[in-house]
PDB file of C-alpha atoms in Angstrom:
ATOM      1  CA  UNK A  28       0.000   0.000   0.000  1.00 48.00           C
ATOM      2  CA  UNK A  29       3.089   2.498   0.933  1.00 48.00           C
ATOM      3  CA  UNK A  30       4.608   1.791  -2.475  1.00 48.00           C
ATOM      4  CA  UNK A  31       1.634   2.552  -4.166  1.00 47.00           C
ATOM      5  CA  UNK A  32       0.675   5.945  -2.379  1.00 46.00           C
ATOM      6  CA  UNK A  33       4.388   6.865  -3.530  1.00 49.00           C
ATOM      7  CA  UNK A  34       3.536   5.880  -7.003  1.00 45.00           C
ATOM      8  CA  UNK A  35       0.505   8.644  -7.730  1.00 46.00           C
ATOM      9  CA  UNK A  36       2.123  10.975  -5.384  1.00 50.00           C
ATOM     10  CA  UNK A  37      -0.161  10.683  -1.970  1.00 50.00           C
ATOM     11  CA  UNK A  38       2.836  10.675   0.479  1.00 51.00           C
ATOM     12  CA  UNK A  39       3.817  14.442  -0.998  1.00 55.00           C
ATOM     13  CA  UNK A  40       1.688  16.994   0.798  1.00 56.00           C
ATOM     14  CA  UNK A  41       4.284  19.689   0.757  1.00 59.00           C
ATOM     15  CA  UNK A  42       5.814  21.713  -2.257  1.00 59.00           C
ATOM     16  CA  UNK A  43       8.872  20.512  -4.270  1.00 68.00           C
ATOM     17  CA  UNK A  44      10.658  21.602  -6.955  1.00 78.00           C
ATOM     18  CA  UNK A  45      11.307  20.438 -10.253  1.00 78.00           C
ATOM     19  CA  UNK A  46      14.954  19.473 -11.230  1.00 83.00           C
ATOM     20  CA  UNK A  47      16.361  21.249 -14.546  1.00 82.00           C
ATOM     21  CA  UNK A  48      16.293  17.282 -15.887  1.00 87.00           C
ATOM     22  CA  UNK A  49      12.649  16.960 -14.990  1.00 88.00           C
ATOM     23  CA  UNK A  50      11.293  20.552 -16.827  1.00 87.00           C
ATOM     24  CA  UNK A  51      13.439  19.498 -19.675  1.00 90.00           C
ATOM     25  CA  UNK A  52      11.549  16.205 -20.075  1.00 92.00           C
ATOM     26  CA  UNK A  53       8.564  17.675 -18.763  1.00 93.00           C
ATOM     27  CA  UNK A  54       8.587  20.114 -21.765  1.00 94.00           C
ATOM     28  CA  UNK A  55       9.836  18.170 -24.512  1.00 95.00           C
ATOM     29  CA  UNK A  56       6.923  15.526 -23.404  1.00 95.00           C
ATOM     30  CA  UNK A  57       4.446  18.409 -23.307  1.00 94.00           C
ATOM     31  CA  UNK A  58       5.208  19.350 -26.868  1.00 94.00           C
ATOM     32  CA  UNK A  59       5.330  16.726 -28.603  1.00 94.00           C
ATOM     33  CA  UNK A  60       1.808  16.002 -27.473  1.00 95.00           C
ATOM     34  CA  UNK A  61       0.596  19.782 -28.114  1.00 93.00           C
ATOM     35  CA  UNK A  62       2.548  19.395 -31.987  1.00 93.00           C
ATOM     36  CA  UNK A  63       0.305  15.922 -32.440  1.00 93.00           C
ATOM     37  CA  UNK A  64      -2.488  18.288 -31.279  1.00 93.00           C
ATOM     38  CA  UNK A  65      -1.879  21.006 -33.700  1.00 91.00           C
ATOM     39  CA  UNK A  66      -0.696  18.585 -36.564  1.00 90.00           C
ATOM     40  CA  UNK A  67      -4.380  17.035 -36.633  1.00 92.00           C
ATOM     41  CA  UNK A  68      -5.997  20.484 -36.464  1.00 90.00           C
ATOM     42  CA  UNK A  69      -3.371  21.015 -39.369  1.00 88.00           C
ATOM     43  CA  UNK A  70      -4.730  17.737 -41.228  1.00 88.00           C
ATOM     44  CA  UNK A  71      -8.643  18.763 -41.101  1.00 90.00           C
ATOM     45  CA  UNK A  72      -7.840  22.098 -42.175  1.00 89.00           C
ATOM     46  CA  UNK A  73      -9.187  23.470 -38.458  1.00 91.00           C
ATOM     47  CA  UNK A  74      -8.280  26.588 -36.823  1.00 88.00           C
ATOM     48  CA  UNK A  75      -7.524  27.488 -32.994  1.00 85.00           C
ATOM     49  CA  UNK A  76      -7.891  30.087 -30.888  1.00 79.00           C
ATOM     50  CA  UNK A  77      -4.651  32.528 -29.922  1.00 82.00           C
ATOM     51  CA  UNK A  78      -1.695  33.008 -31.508  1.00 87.00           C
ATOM     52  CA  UNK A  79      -1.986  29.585 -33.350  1.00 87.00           C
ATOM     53  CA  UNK A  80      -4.893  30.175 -34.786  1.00 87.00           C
ATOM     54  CA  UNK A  81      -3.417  33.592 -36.028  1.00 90.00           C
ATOM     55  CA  UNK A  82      -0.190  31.318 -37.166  1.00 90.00           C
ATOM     56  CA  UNK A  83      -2.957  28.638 -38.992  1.00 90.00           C
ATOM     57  CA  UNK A  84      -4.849  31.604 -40.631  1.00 90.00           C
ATOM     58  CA  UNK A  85      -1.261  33.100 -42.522  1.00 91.00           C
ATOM     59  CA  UNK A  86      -0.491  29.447 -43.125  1.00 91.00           C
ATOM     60  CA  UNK A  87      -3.655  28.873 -44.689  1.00 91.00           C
ATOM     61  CA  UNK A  88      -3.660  31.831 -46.692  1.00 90.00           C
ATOM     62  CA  UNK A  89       0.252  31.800 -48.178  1.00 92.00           C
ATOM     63  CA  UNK A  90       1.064  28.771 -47.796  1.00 88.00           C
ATOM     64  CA  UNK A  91       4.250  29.840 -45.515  1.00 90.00           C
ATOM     65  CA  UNK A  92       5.147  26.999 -42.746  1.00 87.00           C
ATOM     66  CA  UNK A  93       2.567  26.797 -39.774  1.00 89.00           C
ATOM     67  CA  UNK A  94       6.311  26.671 -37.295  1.00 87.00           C
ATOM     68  CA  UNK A  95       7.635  29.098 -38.883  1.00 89.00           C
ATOM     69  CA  UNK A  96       4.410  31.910 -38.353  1.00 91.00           C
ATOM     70  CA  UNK A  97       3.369  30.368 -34.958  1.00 89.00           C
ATOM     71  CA  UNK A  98       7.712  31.097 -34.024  1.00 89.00           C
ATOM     72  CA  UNK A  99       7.257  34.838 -35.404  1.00 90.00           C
ATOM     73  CA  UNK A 100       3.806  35.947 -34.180  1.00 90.00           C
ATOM     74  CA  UNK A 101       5.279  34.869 -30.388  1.00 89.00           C
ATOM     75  CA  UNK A 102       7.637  37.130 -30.352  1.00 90.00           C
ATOM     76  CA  UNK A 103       6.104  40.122 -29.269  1.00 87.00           C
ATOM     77  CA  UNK A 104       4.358  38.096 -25.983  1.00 85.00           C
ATOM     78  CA  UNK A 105       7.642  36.659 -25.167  1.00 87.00           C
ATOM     79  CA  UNK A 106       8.697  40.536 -24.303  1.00 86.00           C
ATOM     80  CA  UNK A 107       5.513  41.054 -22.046  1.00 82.00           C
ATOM     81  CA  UNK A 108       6.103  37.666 -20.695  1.00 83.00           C
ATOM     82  CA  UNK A 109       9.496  38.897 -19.807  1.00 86.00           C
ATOM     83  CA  UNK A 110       8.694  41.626 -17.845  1.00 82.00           C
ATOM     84  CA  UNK A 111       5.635  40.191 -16.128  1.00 79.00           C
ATOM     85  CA  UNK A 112       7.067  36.781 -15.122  1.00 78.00           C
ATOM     86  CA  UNK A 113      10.616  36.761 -15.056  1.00 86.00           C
ATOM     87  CA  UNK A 114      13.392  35.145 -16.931  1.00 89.00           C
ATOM     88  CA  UNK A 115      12.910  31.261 -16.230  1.00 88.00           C
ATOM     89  CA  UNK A 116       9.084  31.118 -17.573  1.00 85.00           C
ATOM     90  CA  UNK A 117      10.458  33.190 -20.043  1.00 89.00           C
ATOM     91  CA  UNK A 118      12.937  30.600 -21.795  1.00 92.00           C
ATOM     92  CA  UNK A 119      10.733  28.140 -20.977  1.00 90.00           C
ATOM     93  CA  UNK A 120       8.360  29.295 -22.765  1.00 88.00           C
ATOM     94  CA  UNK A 121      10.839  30.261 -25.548  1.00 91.00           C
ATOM     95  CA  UNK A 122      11.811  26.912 -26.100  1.00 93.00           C
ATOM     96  CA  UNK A 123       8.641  24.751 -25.571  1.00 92.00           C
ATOM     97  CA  UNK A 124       7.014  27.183 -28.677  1.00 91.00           C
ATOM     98  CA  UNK A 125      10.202  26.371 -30.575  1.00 92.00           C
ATOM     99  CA  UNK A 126       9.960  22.818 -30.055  1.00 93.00           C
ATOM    100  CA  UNK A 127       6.381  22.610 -31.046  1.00 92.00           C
ATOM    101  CA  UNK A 128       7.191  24.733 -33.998  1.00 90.00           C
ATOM    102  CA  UNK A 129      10.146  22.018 -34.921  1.00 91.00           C
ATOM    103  CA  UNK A 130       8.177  19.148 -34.262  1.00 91.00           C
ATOM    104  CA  UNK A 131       5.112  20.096 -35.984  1.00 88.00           C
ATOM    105  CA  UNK A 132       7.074  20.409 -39.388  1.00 86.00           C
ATOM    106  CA  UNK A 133       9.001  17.672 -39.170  1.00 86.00           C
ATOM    107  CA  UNK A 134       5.855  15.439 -37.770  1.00 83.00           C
ATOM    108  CA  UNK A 135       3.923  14.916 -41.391  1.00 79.00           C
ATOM    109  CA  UNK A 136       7.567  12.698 -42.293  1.00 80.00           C
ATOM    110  CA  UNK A 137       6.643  10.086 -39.689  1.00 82.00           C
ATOM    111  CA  UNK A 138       3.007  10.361 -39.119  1.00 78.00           C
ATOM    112  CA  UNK A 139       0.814  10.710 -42.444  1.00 79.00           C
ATOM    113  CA  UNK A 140      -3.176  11.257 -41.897  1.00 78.00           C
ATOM    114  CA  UNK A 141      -5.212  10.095 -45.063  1.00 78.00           C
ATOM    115  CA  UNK A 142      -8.468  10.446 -43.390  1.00 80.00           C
ATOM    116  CA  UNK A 143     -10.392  12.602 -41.147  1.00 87.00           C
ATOM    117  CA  UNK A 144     -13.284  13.878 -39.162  1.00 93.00           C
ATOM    118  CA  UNK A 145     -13.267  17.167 -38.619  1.00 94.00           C
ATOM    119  CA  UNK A 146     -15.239  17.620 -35.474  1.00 95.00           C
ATOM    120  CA  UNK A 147     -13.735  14.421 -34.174  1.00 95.00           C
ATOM    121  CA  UNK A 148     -10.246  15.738 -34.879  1.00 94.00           C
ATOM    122  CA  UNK A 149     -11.459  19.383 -32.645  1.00 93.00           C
ATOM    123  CA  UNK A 150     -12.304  16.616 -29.884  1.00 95.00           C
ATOM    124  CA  UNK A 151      -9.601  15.055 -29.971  1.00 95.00           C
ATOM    125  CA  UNK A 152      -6.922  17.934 -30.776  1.00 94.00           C
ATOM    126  CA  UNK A 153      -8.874  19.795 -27.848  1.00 91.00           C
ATOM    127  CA  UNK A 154      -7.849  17.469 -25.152  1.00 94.00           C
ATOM    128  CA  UNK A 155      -4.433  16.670 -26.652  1.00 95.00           C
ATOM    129  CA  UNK A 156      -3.419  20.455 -26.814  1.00 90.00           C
ATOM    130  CA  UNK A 157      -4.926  20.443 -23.502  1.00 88.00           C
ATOM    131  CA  UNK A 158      -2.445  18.109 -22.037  1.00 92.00           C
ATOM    132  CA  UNK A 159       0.453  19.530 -23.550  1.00 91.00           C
ATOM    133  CA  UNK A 160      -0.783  23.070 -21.401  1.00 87.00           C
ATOM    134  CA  UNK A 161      -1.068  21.398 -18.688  1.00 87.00           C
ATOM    135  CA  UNK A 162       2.178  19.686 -18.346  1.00 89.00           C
ATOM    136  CA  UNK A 163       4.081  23.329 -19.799  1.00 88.00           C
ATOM    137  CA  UNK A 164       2.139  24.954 -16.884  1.00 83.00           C
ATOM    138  CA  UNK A 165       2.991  22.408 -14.631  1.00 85.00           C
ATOM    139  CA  UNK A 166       6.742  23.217 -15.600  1.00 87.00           C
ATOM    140  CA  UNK A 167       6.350  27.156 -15.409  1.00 83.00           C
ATOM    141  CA  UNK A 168       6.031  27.651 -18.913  1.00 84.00           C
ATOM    142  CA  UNK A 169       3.654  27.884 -21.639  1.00 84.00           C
ATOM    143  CA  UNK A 170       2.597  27.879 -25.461  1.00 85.00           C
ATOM    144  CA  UNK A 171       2.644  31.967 -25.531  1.00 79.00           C
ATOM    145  CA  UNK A 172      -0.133  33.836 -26.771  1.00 78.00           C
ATOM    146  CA  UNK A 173      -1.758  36.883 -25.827  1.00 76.00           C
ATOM    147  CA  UNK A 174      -2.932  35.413 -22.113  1.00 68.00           C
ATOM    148  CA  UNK A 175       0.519  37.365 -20.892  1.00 72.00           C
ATOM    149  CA  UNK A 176      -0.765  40.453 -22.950  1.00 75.00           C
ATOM    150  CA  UNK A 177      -4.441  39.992 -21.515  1.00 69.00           C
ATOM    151  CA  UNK A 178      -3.030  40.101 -17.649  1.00 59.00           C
ATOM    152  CA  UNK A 179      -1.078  43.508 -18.862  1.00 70.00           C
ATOM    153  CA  UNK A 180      -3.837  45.299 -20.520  1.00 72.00           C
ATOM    154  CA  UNK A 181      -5.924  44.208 -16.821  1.00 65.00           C
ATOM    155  CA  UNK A 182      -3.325  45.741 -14.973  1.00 64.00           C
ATOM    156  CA  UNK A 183      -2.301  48.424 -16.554  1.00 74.00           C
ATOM    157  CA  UNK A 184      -5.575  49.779 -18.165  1.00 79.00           C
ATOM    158  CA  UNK A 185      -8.234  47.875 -16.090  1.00 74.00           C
ATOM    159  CA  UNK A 186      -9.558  45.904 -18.998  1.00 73.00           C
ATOM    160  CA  UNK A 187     -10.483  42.591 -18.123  1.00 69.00           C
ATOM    161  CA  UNK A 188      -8.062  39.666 -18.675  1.00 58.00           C
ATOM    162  CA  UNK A 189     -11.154  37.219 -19.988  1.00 56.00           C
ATOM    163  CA  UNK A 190     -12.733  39.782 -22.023  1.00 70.00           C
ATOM    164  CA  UNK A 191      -9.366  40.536 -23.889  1.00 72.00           C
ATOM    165  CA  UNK A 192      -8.665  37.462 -24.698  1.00 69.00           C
ATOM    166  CA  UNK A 193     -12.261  36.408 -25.624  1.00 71.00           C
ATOM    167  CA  UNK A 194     -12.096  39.370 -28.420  1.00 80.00           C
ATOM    168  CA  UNK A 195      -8.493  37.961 -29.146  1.00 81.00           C
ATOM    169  CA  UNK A 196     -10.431  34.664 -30.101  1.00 78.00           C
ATOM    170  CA  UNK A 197     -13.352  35.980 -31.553  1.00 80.00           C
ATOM    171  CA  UNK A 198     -11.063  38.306 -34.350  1.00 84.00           C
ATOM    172  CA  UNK A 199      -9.299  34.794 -34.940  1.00 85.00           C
ATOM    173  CA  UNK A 200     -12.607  33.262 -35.790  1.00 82.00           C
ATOM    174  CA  UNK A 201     -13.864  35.318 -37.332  1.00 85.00           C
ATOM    175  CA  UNK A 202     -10.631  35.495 -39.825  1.00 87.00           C
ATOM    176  CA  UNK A 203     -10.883  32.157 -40.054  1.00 88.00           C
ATOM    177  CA  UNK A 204     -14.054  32.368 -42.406  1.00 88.00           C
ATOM    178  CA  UNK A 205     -12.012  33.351 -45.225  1.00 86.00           C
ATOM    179  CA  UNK A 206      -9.621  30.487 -44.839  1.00 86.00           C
ATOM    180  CA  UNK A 207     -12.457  27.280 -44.326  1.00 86.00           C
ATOM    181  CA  UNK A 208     -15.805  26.618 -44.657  1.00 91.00           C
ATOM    182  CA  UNK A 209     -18.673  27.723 -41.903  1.00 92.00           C
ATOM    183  CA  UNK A 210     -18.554  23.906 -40.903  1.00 94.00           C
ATOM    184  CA  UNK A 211     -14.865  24.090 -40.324  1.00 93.00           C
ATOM    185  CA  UNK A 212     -15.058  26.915 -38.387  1.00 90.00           C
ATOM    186  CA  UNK A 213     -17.739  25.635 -35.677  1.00 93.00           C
ATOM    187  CA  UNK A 214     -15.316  22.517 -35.525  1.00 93.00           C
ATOM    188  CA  UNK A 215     -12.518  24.794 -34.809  1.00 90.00           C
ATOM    189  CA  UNK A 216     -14.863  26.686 -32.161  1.00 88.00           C
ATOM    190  CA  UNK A 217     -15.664  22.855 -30.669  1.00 90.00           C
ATOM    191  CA  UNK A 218     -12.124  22.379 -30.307  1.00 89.00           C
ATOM    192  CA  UNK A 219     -11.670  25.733 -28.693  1.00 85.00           C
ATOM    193  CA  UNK A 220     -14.419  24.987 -25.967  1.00 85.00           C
ATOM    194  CA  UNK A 221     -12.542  21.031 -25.214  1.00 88.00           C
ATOM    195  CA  UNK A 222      -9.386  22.524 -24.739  1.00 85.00           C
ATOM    196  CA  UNK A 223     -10.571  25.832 -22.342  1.00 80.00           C
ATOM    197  CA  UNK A 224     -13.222  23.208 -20.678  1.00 83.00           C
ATOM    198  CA  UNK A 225     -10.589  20.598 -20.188  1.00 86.00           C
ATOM    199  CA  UNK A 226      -7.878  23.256 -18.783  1.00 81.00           C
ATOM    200  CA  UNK A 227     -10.882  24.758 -16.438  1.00 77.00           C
ATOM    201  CA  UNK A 228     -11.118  21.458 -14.709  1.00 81.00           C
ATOM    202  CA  UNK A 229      -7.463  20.103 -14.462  1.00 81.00           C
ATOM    203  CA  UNK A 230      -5.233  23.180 -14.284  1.00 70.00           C
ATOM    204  CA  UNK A 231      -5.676  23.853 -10.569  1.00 64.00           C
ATOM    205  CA  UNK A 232      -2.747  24.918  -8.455  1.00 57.00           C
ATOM    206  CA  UNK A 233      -4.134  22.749  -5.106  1.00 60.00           C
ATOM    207  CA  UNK A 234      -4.129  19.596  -7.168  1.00 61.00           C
ATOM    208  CA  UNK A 235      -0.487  19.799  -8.177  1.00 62.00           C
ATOM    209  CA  UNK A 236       1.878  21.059  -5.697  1.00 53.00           C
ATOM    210  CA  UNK A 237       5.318  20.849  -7.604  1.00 55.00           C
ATOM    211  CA  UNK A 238       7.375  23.824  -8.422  1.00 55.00           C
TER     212      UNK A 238
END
């Protein structure tokens, strides 16, 4: 019984802290399994919310790598991120959107998708994309995106972090029409709602108390 409360973790009831081997696994894991996320999105022609839906739209429309935009339109947050949180979620963050960016052009060479649902793939790519999140936030770091540039505008103009990010979204949507069909784009919203819903319920900071 002992060796199997240590197993899932019910002996730890005080913070630790993650060794630089562990976040380094932690976030290669994490984006590998966010790139599998975005590659199906990628493979049903779908569309998601925040910067890589912005980085799906230009792809869709010139045809330019999907790594190579989603790389480029971080940028900017990385600066906010900077300032607002410090060096070490900074690079963190720096290199689990690089990875993702890597792996998701090099993943089509070893995993080829001939057929697929599109509203199964927003599921699926939902929860996948949510897993990946959870384990970068679980390693102080993140996917970028304008959720550092939402918790700015809050505190430095008083406009609310949800609301700013919900218009973020809703611009990206709404972009999306002249990239995919009305059908794709309520799949894309599907898989918007899995991920959010499935982040909502798992990414709480008294159910994981590693640092």
């Amino acid at each position: 019984m002992d060796g199997e409360k240590r197993r899932f973790g019910f002996w730890n009831s005080i913070p630790t802290r993650h060794t630089p081997l562990e976040d380094v696994q932690g976030i290669f894991a994490s984006s590998m399994i966010a790139a599998l996320g975005l590659a199906l999105m990628g493979s049903a022609g779908l569309v998601a919310s925040g910067t890589a839906g912005v980085a799906f739209v230009l792809h869709y429309l010139t045809g330019v790598s999907f790594g190579l935009y989603y790389t480029v339109v971080n940028i900017p947050f990385y600066i906010l991120a900077l300032k607002r949180l410090g060096w070490a979620f900074t690079l963190k963050t720096i290199l689990a959107v690089s990875l993702t960016s890597l792996i998701t052009e090099f993943q089509p060479h070893f995993v080829r998708i001939e057929s697929i649902d599109p509203m199964w793939t927003a599921v699926l790519a939902g929860i996948l994309l949510g897993f990946g999140l959870l384990g970068l936030y679980r390693h102080r770091a993140s996917l970028g995106g304008v959720g550092v540039l939402a918790v700015y505008l809050q505190d430095r103009f008083g406009m609310r972090a949800g609301l700013v990010q919900l218009a973020f979204d809703l611009v990206v949507l709404v972009a999306a029409f002249s990239v995919a069909a009305p059908f794709i784009v309520l799949c894309s919203v599907v898989g918007a709602l899995v991920l959010n819903l499935f982040l909502t319920i798992n990414h709480r900071a008294d159910r994981y108390i590693a640092m």
